[in-house]
Amino acid sequence: QLQLVESGGGLVQPGGSLRLSCAASGFSLDHYAIGWFRQAPGKEREGISCISAFGGKTNYAYSVKGRFIITKDNAKNTVYLQMNSLKPDDTGVYYCAAAYGSSWYHQPPSLTNTYEYDYWGQGTQVTVSS
């Protein structure tokens, strides 16, 4: 069974921080690029960050640039999303997704073309509220 499992979500006050984890089971993330997406109630899914399979090349959505950091630890088969200076607009369900292919070995996949991703996690809820 191939799975991605997100964890680390929860309730946090504005200005606070959370670190999300995306752990793979049943396969190795070594050759996969990873994207983080979120979906707020009544809104479409939004790509927020992605990272290449190797070399740690990243992209960020404008809304999170300078606040969020994506990292990939192939040894631990886990990708992280460090979220700082959180805002109420960051509230939503956060998903990680894995993209297979040599196209993404040294460049990140798309934040808009979700068909580039092969596996998706179930999501973890992040709520930013005072």
XYZ file of N, CA and C in Angstrom, residues 4-84:
243
model
N 0.837 8.513 1.635
C 1.422 9.708 2.194
C 0.557 10.123 3.374
N 1.178 10.393 4.494
C 0.455 10.733 5.709
C 0.953 12.066 6.228
N 0.052 13.047 6.281
C 0.371 14.350 6.832
C 0.101 14.352 8.337
N 0.884 15.114 9.056
C 0.676 15.286 10.481
C 1.206 16.650 10.897
N 0.852 17.065 12.095
C 1.358 18.306 12.648
C 0.387 19.459 12.640
N -0.787 19.274 12.067
C -1.771 20.333 12.052
C -2.393 20.534 13.418
N -3.164 21.599 13.530
C -3.824 21.906 14.780
C -4.285 23.338 14.820
N -4.607 23.786 16.014
C -5.075 25.151 16.252
C -3.919 26.002 16.748
N -3.729 27.147 16.118
C -2.645 28.043 16.480
C -3.133 29.482 16.384
N -2.588 30.350 17.217
C -2.954 31.758 17.188
C -2.260 32.483 16.044
N -2.854 33.565 15.551
C -2.166 34.362 14.539
C -0.775 34.772 15.012
N 0.183 34.679 14.106
C 1.566 34.951 14.436
C 2.342 33.744 14.911
N 1.656 32.653 15.179
C 2.302 31.448 15.647
C 2.894 30.620 14.527
N 3.416 29.458 14.903
C 4.099 28.574 13.965
C 3.624 27.148 14.130
N 3.687 26.406 13.042
C 3.450 24.977 13.033
C 4.421 24.341 12.055
N 4.767 23.091 12.306
C 5.552 22.321 11.361
C 4.755 21.097 10.944
N 4.453 21.016 9.662
C 3.755 19.872 9.114
C 4.756 18.851 8.592
N 4.396 17.586 8.707
C 5.210 16.503 8.185
C 4.415 15.712 7.164
N 5.109 15.209 6.164
C 4.534 14.344 5.148
C 5.423 13.128 5.050
N 4.950 12.014 5.589
C 5.729 10.789 5.632
C 5.197 9.782 4.624
N 6.099 9.148 3.895
C 5.730 8.151 2.903
C 5.871 6.752 3.480
N 4.941 5.880 3.111
C 5.039 4.467 3.446
C 4.737 3.648 2.200
N 5.426 2.520 2.060
C 5.231 1.667 0.905
C 6.075 2.030 -0.295
N 6.745 3.157 -0.256
C 7.643 3.558 -1.335
C 8.628 4.582 -0.793
N 9.681 4.787 -1.529
C 10.707 5.748 -1.157
C 10.464 7.074 -1.855
N 10.644 8.153 -1.129
C 10.493 9.491 -1.696
C 11.742 9.997 -2.400
N 12.779 9.199 -2.447
C 14.051 9.661 -3.008
C 13.892 10.277 -4.395
N 13.137 9.611 -5.259
C 13.004 10.043 -6.645
C 11.715 10.805 -6.912
N 11.051 11.258 -5.873
C 9.807 12.004 -5.998
C 10.000 13.444 -5.575
N 9.443 14.347 -6.357
C 9.260 15.710 -5.907
C 7.982 15.801 -5.081
N 7.908 16.804 -4.221
C 6.788 16.928 -3.303
C 6.189 18.325 -3.399
N 4.871 18.368 -3.389
C 4.159 19.627 -3.305
C 3.260 19.662 -2.087
N 3.102 20.848 -1.539
C 2.135 21.097 -0.475
C 1.009 21.955 -1.038
N -0.215 21.563 -0.734
C -1.407 22.261 -1.169
C -2.316 22.474 0.030
N -3.213 23.423 -0.100
C -4.195 23.634 0.954
C -5.542 23.995 0.338
N -6.584 23.732 1.093
C -7.929 24.041 0.646
C -8.716 24.611 1.824
N -9.127 25.852 1.674
C -9.960 26.500 2.668
C -11.425 26.211 2.367
N -12.304 26.308 3.368
C -13.726 26.061 3.127
C -14.275 26.950 2.023
N -14.930 26.329 1.055
C -15.531 27.062 -0.041
C -14.559 27.561 -1.084
N -13.287 27.202 -0.974
C -12.266 27.652 -1.910
C -11.673 26.477 -2.666
N -11.070 26.786 -3.809
C -10.379 25.767 -4.579
C -9.029 25.457 -3.950
N -8.524 24.287 -4.275
C -7.216 23.876 -3.792
C -6.138 24.819 -4.309
N -5.225 25.190 -3.437
C -4.182 26.146 -3.742
C -2.818 25.513 -3.515
N -1.962 25.560 -4.516
C -0.595 25.126 -4.346
C 0.198 26.171 -3.594
N 0.933 25.755 -2.564
C 1.637 26.720 -1.733
C 3.152 26.537 -1.753
N 3.629 25.327 -1.974
C 5.070 25.116 -1.994
C 5.384 23.771 -2.620
N 6.548 23.663 -3.250
C 6.982 22.397 -3.821
C 8.501 22.345 -3.822
N 9.020 21.122 -3.907
C 10.455 20.907 -3.828
C 10.850 19.776 -4.765
N 12.009 19.903 -5.389
C 12.493 18.889 -6.314
C 12.886 17.618 -5.578
N 13.010 16.521 -6.337
C 13.384 15.250 -5.729
C 14.775 15.306 -5.114
N 15.686 15.942 -5.819
C 17.061 16.075 -5.364
C 17.464 17.539 -5.393
N 18.379 17.892 -4.531
C 18.962 19.219 -4.568
C 18.212 20.304 -3.850
N 16.976 20.049 -3.427
C 16.243 21.006 -2.627
C 15.843 22.285 -3.336
N 15.580 22.218 -4.637
C 15.102 23.398 -5.351
C 13.619 23.584 -5.073
N 13.230 24.806 -4.728
C 11.889 25.054 -4.213
C 11.183 26.176 -4.948
N 9.869 26.166 -4.842
C 9.014 27.269 -5.257
C 7.983 27.513 -4.167
N 7.539 28.762 -4.059
C 6.536 29.136 -3.078
C 5.491 30.030 -3.717
N 4.255 29.846 -3.289
C 3.219 30.791 -3.663
C 3.500 32.142 -3.016
N 3.080 33.202 -3.690
C 3.315 34.538 -3.171
C 2.731 34.713 -1.766
N 1.604 34.073 -1.506
C 0.916 34.256 -0.237
C 1.700 33.719 0.957
N 2.648 32.811 0.723
C 3.396 32.219 1.825
C 4.888 32.488 1.740
N 5.332 33.119 0.681
C 6.759 33.356 0.488
C 7.318 34.194 1.633
N 8.440 33.751 2.175
C 9.058 34.426 3.294
C 8.555 33.976 4.642
N 7.463 33.222 4.672
C 6.892 32.733 5.927
C 6.996 31.221 6.063
N 6.869 30.493 4.950
C 6.890 29.039 4.962
C 8.204 28.544 4.377
N 8.667 27.402 4.865
C 9.880 26.765 4.364
C 9.603 25.287 4.162
N 9.878 24.787 2.961
C 9.726 23.371 2.664
C 11.104 22.721 2.649
N 11.201 21.549 3.252
C 12.441 20.786 3.252
C 12.133 19.322 2.992
N 13.109 18.603 2.461
C 12.951 17.198 2.123
C 14.111 16.409 2.709
N 13.786 15.426 3.515
C 14.777 14.577 4.156
C 14.607 13.168 3.598
N 15.377 12.842 2.582
C 15.240 11.530 1.942
C 15.601 10.394 2.891
N 16.537 10.629 3.791
C 16.933 9.595 4.736
C 15.780 9.202 5.645
N 14.924 10.162 5.987
C 13.773 9.899 6.843
C 12.496 9.666 6.056
N 12.584 9.746 4.730
C 11.425 9.522 3.865
C 10.282 10.473 4.230
N 10.645 11.703 4.534
C 9.693 12.675 5.043
C 9.983 14.056 4.472
N 8.919 14.790 4.195
C 8.997 16.183 3.782
C 8.317 17.032 4.841
N 8.865 18.200 5.094
C 8.355 19.082 6.126
C 7.927 20.419 5.530
N 6.967 21.031 6.178
C 6.569 22.391 5.858
C 6.553 23.186 7.154
N 7.559 24.018 7.330
C 7.616 24.904 8.482
C 6.816 26.158 8.167
N 5.813 26.441 8.972
C 4.917 27.559 8.749
C 5.086 28.556 9.891
N 5.515 29.749 9.548
C 5.741 30.805 10.521
C 4.836 31.996 10.227
